[in-house]
Amino acid sequence: MNNNQGIKAVFFDMDGVLYDSMPAHSAAWVRAMTQFGLNFTINDCYLNEGRTGDDTINQFVRQQFGREATRAEMDEIYALKTEFFNQSGGAQQMPFANDLLQKIKDEGRQIVLVTGSGQASLLENLNKDFPAIFNKDNTVTAFDVKLGKPNPEPYLLALKKSGRQPHEAIVVENAPLGILAAKAAGLSVIAVNTGTLDDKILYDCGAKTVLASMQELFEKWEDL
């Protein structure tokens, strides 16, 4: 990373970055929300990616039912969403994600996972799929935060865990709300557009660079 010698840490989102999981997440969310009587599309899933499950559900209940979601409703919908996601068979690693993680590790830079996900099946697979990369000291998940993306809380916690200042870290994200959260925390963002949204949406949220895939990011890493 010749132009970023001052970068000491790289913060990675999970869904759509490390795992090719967003198609399964989207389908599961649409089924669960529809079953509860809420209008929710695949595009809605990508636009709201990064929010905690509770926040996503409450936002759509508030918009469409004109009230706050109850605890029981949030638990029921997220349980349904999880069931549907697991029925899909989960998700595979994003091609070249592990190669990039290993390259960054070999460079001596810290790696931190910053995800709004509480999907246990994926979180439990991290150590198997990305050996010796992640542990509780370098992961921030839905279970660690109260507000979640687009609030900067997850990335501020990542900075605290890594002991770094914003200018010493860079973020790899694919979601608009994740980009907004990172920028609000004072961080620079590389976006990988692995979903259905137009590149312009990611740039408008503040991404420094938008690439088409993790493979492209891996191949261009030293030049960014």
PDB file of C-alpha atoms in Angstrom, residues 6-207:
ATOM      1  CA  GLY A   6       0.505   5.523   7.695  1.00  0.00           C
ATOM      2  CA  ILE A   7      -2.349   3.000   7.661  1.00  0.00           C
ATOM      3  CA  LYS A   8      -1.947   0.683  10.654  1.00  0.00           C
ATOM      4  CA  ALA A   9      -5.359  -1.022  10.673  1.00  0.00           C
ATOM      5  CA  VAL A  10      -8.008  -2.137   8.190  1.00  0.00           C
ATOM      6  CA  PHE A  11     -11.637  -2.457   9.295  1.00  0.00           C
ATOM      7  CA  PHE A  12     -13.766  -4.931   7.337  1.00  0.00           C
ATOM      8  CA  ASP A  13     -17.518  -5.229   7.073  1.00  0.00           C
ATOM      9  CA  MET A  14     -18.697  -8.861   6.855  1.00  0.00           C
ATOM     10  CA  ASP A  15     -21.789  -9.381   4.671  1.00  0.00           C
ATOM     11  CA  GLY A  16     -21.106  -8.583   1.044  1.00  0.00           C
ATOM     12  CA  VAL A  17     -17.400  -8.123   1.797  1.00  0.00           C
ATOM     13  CA  LEU A  18     -16.047 -11.261   3.473  1.00  0.00           C
ATOM     14  CA  TYR A  19     -19.083 -13.416   2.687  1.00  0.00           C
ATOM     15  CA  ASP A  20     -21.219 -13.544  -0.455  1.00  0.00           C
ATOM     16  CA  SER A  21     -24.210 -13.562   1.875  1.00  0.00           C
ATOM     17  CA  MET A  22     -26.379 -10.650   0.785  1.00  0.00           C
ATOM     18  CA  PRO A  23     -28.547 -12.573  -1.736  1.00  0.00           C
ATOM     19  CA  ALA A  24     -29.500 -15.041   1.013  1.00  0.00           C
ATOM     20  CA  HIS A  25     -29.965 -12.257   3.585  1.00  0.00           C
ATOM     21  CA  SER A  26     -32.146 -10.276   1.191  1.00  0.00           C
ATOM     22  CA  ALA A  27     -34.392 -13.202   0.344  1.00  0.00           C
ATOM     23  CA  ALA A  28     -34.738 -14.093   4.022  1.00  0.00           C
ATOM     24  CA  TRP A  29     -35.574 -10.536   5.045  1.00  0.00           C
ATOM     25  CA  VAL A  30     -38.175 -10.175   2.296  1.00  0.00           C
ATOM     26  CA  ARG A  31     -39.886 -13.445   3.301  1.00  0.00           C
ATOM     27  CA  ALA A  32     -39.901 -12.614   7.021  1.00  0.00           C
ATOM     28  CA  MET A  33     -41.097  -9.034   6.634  1.00  0.00           C
ATOM     29  CA  THR A  34     -43.765  -9.996   4.084  1.00  0.00           C
ATOM     30  CA  GLN A  35     -45.054 -12.747   6.351  1.00  0.00           C
ATOM     31  CA  PHE A  36     -45.499 -10.108   9.051  1.00  0.00           C
ATOM     32  CA  GLY A  37     -47.412  -7.847   6.652  1.00  0.00           C
ATOM     33  CA  LEU A  38     -44.621  -5.389   5.880  1.00  0.00           C
ATOM     34  CA  ASN A  39     -43.619  -4.224   2.395  1.00  0.00           C
ATOM     35  CA  PHE A  40     -39.888  -4.887   2.078  1.00  0.00           C
ATOM     36  CA  THR A  41     -37.893  -5.362  -1.131  1.00  0.00           C
ATOM     37  CA  ILE A  42     -34.466  -6.708  -1.996  1.00  0.00           C
ATOM     38  CA  ASN A  43     -33.338  -3.131  -2.654  1.00  0.00           C
ATOM     39  CA  ASP A  44     -34.605  -2.157   0.810  1.00  0.00           C
ATOM     40  CA  CYS A  45     -32.304  -4.819   2.219  1.00  0.00           C
ATOM     41  CA  TYR A  46     -29.236  -3.412   0.466  1.00  0.00           C
ATOM     42  CA  LEU A  47     -30.130   0.153   1.400  1.00  0.00           C
ATOM     43  CA  ASN A  48     -30.548  -0.804   5.067  1.00  0.00           C
ATOM     44  CA  GLU A  49     -27.658  -3.252   5.255  1.00  0.00           C
ATOM     45  CA  GLY A  50     -25.564  -2.617   8.343  1.00  0.00           C
ATOM     46  CA  ARG A  51     -28.409  -1.717  10.661  1.00  0.00           C
ATOM     47  CA  THR A  52     -29.016  -4.044  13.569  1.00  0.00           C
ATOM     48  CA  GLY A  53     -31.940  -6.392  13.047  1.00  0.00           C
ATOM     49  CA  ASP A  54     -33.990  -4.597  15.701  1.00  0.00           C
ATOM     50  CA  ASP A  55     -33.410  -1.215  14.085  1.00  0.00           C
ATOM     51  CA  THR A  56     -34.321  -2.497  10.621  1.00  0.00           C
ATOM     52  CA  ILE A  57     -37.563  -4.045  11.849  1.00  0.00           C
ATOM     53  CA  ASN A  58     -38.520  -1.070  13.995  1.00  0.00           C
ATOM     54  CA  GLN A  59     -37.876   1.375  11.152  1.00  0.00           C
ATOM     55  CA  PHE A  60     -40.262  -0.408   8.786  1.00  0.00           C
ATOM     56  CA  VAL A  61     -42.917  -0.999  11.457  1.00  0.00           C
ATOM     57  CA  ARG A  62     -42.727   2.707  12.304  1.00  0.00           C
ATOM     58  CA  GLN A  63     -42.982   3.751   8.646  1.00  0.00           C
ATOM     59  CA  GLN A  64     -45.808   1.406   7.682  1.00  0.00           C
ATOM     60  CA  PHE A  65     -47.745   0.827  10.914  1.00  0.00           C
ATOM     61  CA  GLY A  66     -47.159   4.230  12.502  1.00  0.00           C
ATOM     62  CA  ARG A  67     -45.879   2.870  15.809  1.00  0.00           C
ATOM     63  CA  GLU A  68     -42.857   1.321  17.475  1.00  0.00           C
ATOM     64  CA  ALA A  69     -42.295  -2.415  17.091  1.00  0.00           C
ATOM     65  CA  THR A  70     -42.676  -4.429  20.273  1.00  0.00           C
ATOM     66  CA  ARG A  71     -39.888  -6.569  21.654  1.00  0.00           C
ATOM     67  CA  ALA A  72     -41.920  -9.672  20.844  1.00  0.00           C
ATOM     68  CA  GLU A  73     -42.433  -8.552  17.251  1.00  0.00           C
ATOM     69  CA  MET A  74     -38.743  -7.840  16.714  1.00  0.00           C
ATOM     70  CA  ASP A  75     -37.798 -11.222  18.181  1.00  0.00           C
ATOM     71  CA  GLU A  76     -40.392 -13.030  16.054  1.00  0.00           C
ATOM     72  CA  ILE A  77     -39.420 -11.383  12.779  1.00  0.00           C
ATOM     73  CA  TYR A  78     -35.685 -11.803  13.332  1.00  0.00           C
ATOM     74  CA  ALA A  79     -36.173 -15.448  14.299  1.00  0.00           C
ATOM     75  CA  LEU A  80     -38.094 -15.978  11.064  1.00  0.00           C
ATOM     76  CA  LYS A  81     -35.417 -14.176   9.079  1.00  0.00           C
ATOM     77  CA  THR A  82     -32.727 -16.355  10.692  1.00  0.00           C
ATOM     78  CA  GLU A  83     -34.696 -19.522   9.952  1.00  0.00           C
ATOM     79  CA  PHE A  84     -35.117 -18.573   6.303  1.00  0.00           C
ATOM     80  CA  PHE A  85     -31.439 -17.598   6.012  1.00  0.00           C
ATOM     81  CA  ASN A  86     -30.298 -20.915   7.469  1.00  0.00           C
ATOM     82  CA  GLN A  87     -32.641 -22.799   5.134  1.00  0.00           C
ATOM     83  CA  SER A  88     -30.827 -21.194   2.211  1.00  0.00           C
ATOM     84  CA  GLY A  89     -27.611 -22.934   3.189  1.00  0.00           C
ATOM     85  CA  GLY A  90     -25.914 -19.784   4.409  1.00  0.00           C
ATOM     86  CA  ALA A  91     -23.157 -18.227   2.342  1.00  0.00           C
ATOM     87  CA  GLN A  92     -19.733 -18.884   0.889  1.00  0.00           C
ATOM     88  CA  GLN A  93     -16.623 -16.791   1.362  1.00  0.00           C
ATOM     89  CA  MET A  94     -16.381 -13.891  -1.033  1.00  0.00           C
ATOM     90  CA  PRO A  95     -13.749 -14.807  -3.652  1.00  0.00           C
ATOM     91  CA  PHE A  96     -10.319 -13.326  -2.772  1.00  0.00           C
ATOM     92  CA  ALA A  97     -11.465 -12.171   0.682  1.00  0.00           C
ATOM     93  CA  ASN A  98      -9.160 -14.576   2.491  1.00  0.00           C
ATOM     94  CA  ASP A  99      -6.280 -13.766   0.134  1.00  0.00           C
ATOM     95  CA  LEU A 100      -6.647 -10.072   0.959  1.00  0.00           C
ATOM     96  CA  LEU A 101      -6.874 -10.705   4.705  1.00  0.00           C
ATOM     97  CA  GLN A 102      -3.705 -12.788   4.593  1.00  0.00           C
ATOM     98  CA  LYS A 103      -1.910 -10.123   2.556  1.00  0.00           C
ATOM     99  CA  ILE A 104      -2.845  -7.420   5.081  1.00  0.00           C
ATOM    100  CA  LYS A 105      -1.835  -9.650   7.993  1.00  0.00           C
ATOM    101  CA  ASP A 106       1.525 -10.318   6.337  1.00  0.00           C
ATOM    102  CA  GLU A 107       2.009  -6.548   5.990  1.00  0.00           C
ATOM    103  CA  GLY A 108       1.760  -6.315   9.774  1.00  0.00           C
ATOM    104  CA  ARG A 109      -1.458  -4.312   9.788  1.00  0.00           C
ATOM    105  CA  GLN A 110      -4.264  -4.909  12.266  1.00  0.00           C
ATOM    106  CA  ILE A 111      -7.547  -6.346  11.015  1.00  0.00           C
ATOM    107  CA  VAL A 112     -10.873  -5.613  12.712  1.00  0.00           C
ATOM    108  CA  LEU A 113     -14.305  -6.960  11.785  1.00  0.00           C
ATOM    109  CA  VAL A 114     -17.098  -4.383  12.033  1.00  0.00           C
ATOM    110  CA  THR A 115     -20.514  -5.824  11.233  1.00  0.00           C
ATOM    111  CA  GLY A 116     -24.096  -4.990  12.085  1.00  0.00           C
ATOM    112  CA  SER A 117     -24.905  -8.670  11.778  1.00  0.00           C
ATOM    113  CA  GLY A 118     -26.049 -10.884  14.611  1.00  0.00           C
ATOM    114  CA  GLN A 119     -26.270 -13.931  12.329  1.00  0.00           C
ATOM    115  CA  ALA A 120     -24.785 -16.624  14.548  1.00  0.00           C
ATOM    116  CA  SER A 121     -24.186 -19.092  11.708  1.00  0.00           C
ATOM    117  CA  LEU A 122     -21.823 -16.679   9.981  1.00  0.00           C
ATOM    118  CA  LEU A 123     -20.120 -15.346  13.103  1.00  0.00           C
ATOM    119  CA  GLU A 124     -19.407 -18.879  14.285  1.00  0.00           C
ATOM    120  CA  ASN A 125     -17.757 -19.742  10.952  1.00  0.00           C
ATOM    121  CA  LEU A 126     -15.260 -16.866  10.976  1.00  0.00           C
ATOM    122  CA  ASN A 127     -12.423 -18.827  12.554  1.00  0.00           C
ATOM    123  CA  LYS A 128     -12.981 -21.797  10.259  1.00  0.00           C
ATOM    124  CA  ASP A 129     -13.265 -19.740   7.095  1.00  0.00           C
ATOM    125  CA  PHE A 130     -10.551 -17.187   7.936  1.00  0.00           C
ATOM    126  CA  PRO A 131      -8.044 -19.046  10.144  1.00  0.00           C
ATOM    127  CA  ALA A 132      -6.124 -17.089  12.800  1.00  0.00           C
ATOM    128  CA  ILE A 133      -7.565 -13.744  11.685  1.00  0.00           C
ATOM    129  CA  PHE A 134     -10.466 -12.934  14.013  1.00  0.00           C
ATOM    130  CA  ASN A 135     -11.029 -13.129  17.763  1.00  0.00           C
ATOM    131  CA  LYS A 136     -13.187 -11.354  20.325  1.00  0.00           C
ATOM    132  CA  ASP A 137     -10.622  -8.571  20.639  1.00  0.00           C
ATOM    133  CA  ASN A 138     -10.840  -7.587  16.978  1.00  0.00           C
ATOM    134  CA  THR A 139     -14.527  -8.043  16.223  1.00  0.00           C
ATOM    135  CA  VAL A 140     -17.465  -5.652  16.584  1.00  0.00           C
ATOM    136  CA  THR A 141     -20.901  -7.184  15.953  1.00  0.00           C
ATOM    137  CA  ALA A 142     -24.562  -6.389  16.607  1.00  0.00           C
ATOM    138  CA  PHE A 143     -24.080  -7.822  20.093  1.00  0.00           C
ATOM    139  CA  ASP A 144     -21.508  -5.148  20.986  1.00  0.00           C
ATOM    140  CA  VAL A 145     -23.437  -1.999  20.081  1.00  0.00           C
ATOM    141  CA  LYS A 146     -26.671  -0.243  20.974  1.00  0.00           C
ATOM    142  CA  LEU A 147     -27.121   1.990  17.945  1.00  0.00           C
ATOM    143  CA  GLY A 148     -25.370   0.313  15.020  1.00  0.00           C
ATOM    144  CA  LYS A 149     -24.746   1.663  11.529  1.00  0.00           C
ATOM    145  CA  PRO A 150     -25.280   4.385  10.213  1.00  0.00           C
ATOM    146  CA  ASN A 151     -24.369   5.686  13.671  1.00  0.00           C
ATOM    147  CA  PRO A 152     -20.563   5.842  14.026  1.00  0.00           C
ATOM    148  CA  GLU A 153     -20.719   3.730  17.210  1.00  0.00           C
ATOM    149  CA  PRO A 154     -19.449   0.451  15.611  1.00  0.00           C
ATOM    150  CA  TYR A 155     -16.447   2.134  13.995  1.00  0.00           C
ATOM    151  CA  LEU A 156     -15.678   4.207  17.081  1.00  0.00           C
ATOM    152  CA  LEU A 157     -15.597   0.932  19.017  1.00  0.00           C
ATOM    153  CA  ALA A 158     -13.289  -0.551  16.357  1.00  0.00           C
ATOM    154  CA  LEU A 159     -10.949   2.396  16.794  1.00  0.00           C
ATOM    155  CA  LYS A 160     -11.009   1.876  20.562  1.00  0.00           C
ATOM    156  CA  LYS A 161     -10.333  -1.859  20.259  1.00  0.00           C
ATOM    157  CA  SER A 162      -7.473  -1.332  17.825  1.00  0.00           C
ATOM    158  CA  GLY A 163      -6.006   1.598  19.737  1.00  0.00           C
ATOM    159  CA  ARG A 164      -5.800   3.600  16.506  1.00  0.00           C
ATOM    160  CA  GLN A 165      -6.706   7.124  15.466  1.00  0.00           C
ATOM    161  CA  PRO A 166      -8.983   7.628  12.422  1.00  0.00           C
ATOM    162  CA  HIS A 167      -6.096   8.652  10.156  1.00  0.00           C
ATOM    163  CA  GLU A 168      -4.331   5.363  10.964  1.00  0.00           C
ATOM    164  CA  ALA A 169      -7.153   3.127   9.709  1.00  0.00           C
ATOM    165  CA  ILE A 170      -9.142   2.498   6.544  1.00  0.00           C
ATOM    166  CA  VAL A 171     -12.489   0.772   6.052  1.00  0.00           C
ATOM    167  CA  VAL A 172     -13.641  -1.788   3.482  1.00  0.00           C
ATOM    168  CA  GLU A 173     -17.433  -1.599   3.118  1.00  0.00           C
ATOM    169  CA  ASN A 174     -20.121  -2.451   0.590  1.00  0.00           C
ATOM    170  CA  ALA A 175     -23.158  -0.790   2.173  1.00  0.00           C
ATOM    171  CA  PRO A 176     -24.331   2.836   2.145  1.00  0.00           C
ATOM    172  CA  LEU A 177     -25.086   2.874   5.875  1.00  0.00           C
ATOM    173  CA  GLY A 178     -21.712   1.336   6.659  1.00  0.00           C
ATOM    174  CA  ILE A 179     -19.978   4.013   4.627  1.00  0.00           C
ATOM    175  CA  LEU A 180     -21.931   6.731   6.443  1.00  0.00           C
ATOM    176  CA  ALA A 181     -21.023   5.201   9.804  1.00  0.00           C
ATOM    177  CA  ALA A 182     -17.339   5.022   8.932  1.00  0.00           C
ATOM    178  CA  LYS A 183     -17.245   8.569   7.597  1.00  0.00           C
ATOM    179  CA  ALA A 184     -19.001   9.842  10.727  1.00  0.00           C
ATOM    180  CA  ALA A 185     -16.222   8.207  12.733  1.00  0.00           C
ATOM    181  CA  GLY A 186     -13.654  10.135  10.670  1.00  0.00           C
ATOM    182  CA  LEU A 187     -12.491   7.160   8.623  1.00  0.00           C
ATOM    183  CA  SER A 188     -11.663   6.807   4.933  1.00  0.00           C
ATOM    184  CA  VAL A 189     -13.626   4.146   3.021  1.00  0.00           C
ATOM    185  CA  ILE A 190     -12.929   1.825   0.107  1.00  0.00           C
ATOM    186  CA  ALA A 191     -16.228   0.417  -1.184  1.00  0.00           C
ATOM    187  CA  VAL A 192     -16.675  -2.883  -2.992  1.00  0.00           C
ATOM    188  CA  ASN A 193     -19.976  -2.832  -4.871  1.00  0.00           C
ATOM    189  CA  THR A 194     -20.960  -6.484  -4.628  1.00  0.00           C
ATOM    190  CA  GLY A 195     -24.698  -5.764  -4.518  1.00  0.00           C
ATOM    191  CA  THR A 196     -27.508  -4.268  -6.580  1.00  0.00           C
ATOM    192  CA  LEU A 197     -26.929  -0.559  -5.960  1.00  0.00           C
ATOM    193  CA  ASP A 198     -25.464   1.986  -8.344  1.00  0.00           C
ATOM    194  CA  ASP A 199     -21.866   3.053  -7.672  1.00  0.00           C
ATOM    195  CA  LYS A 200     -23.100   6.644  -7.347  1.00  0.00           C
ATOM    196  CA  ILE A 201     -24.977   5.791  -4.149  1.00  0.00           C
ATOM    197  CA  LEU A 202     -21.752   4.560  -2.551  1.00  0.00           C
ATOM    198  CA  TYR A 203     -19.790   7.579  -3.735  1.00  0.00           C
ATOM    199  CA  ASP A 204     -22.523   9.931  -2.519  1.00  0.00           C
ATOM    200  CA  CYS A 205     -22.283   8.362   0.945  1.00  0.00           C
ATOM    201  CA  GLY A 206     -18.603   9.245   1.031  1.00  0.00           C
ATOM    202  CA  ALA A 207     -16.628   6.300  -0.363  1.00  0.00           C
TER     203      ALA A 207
END
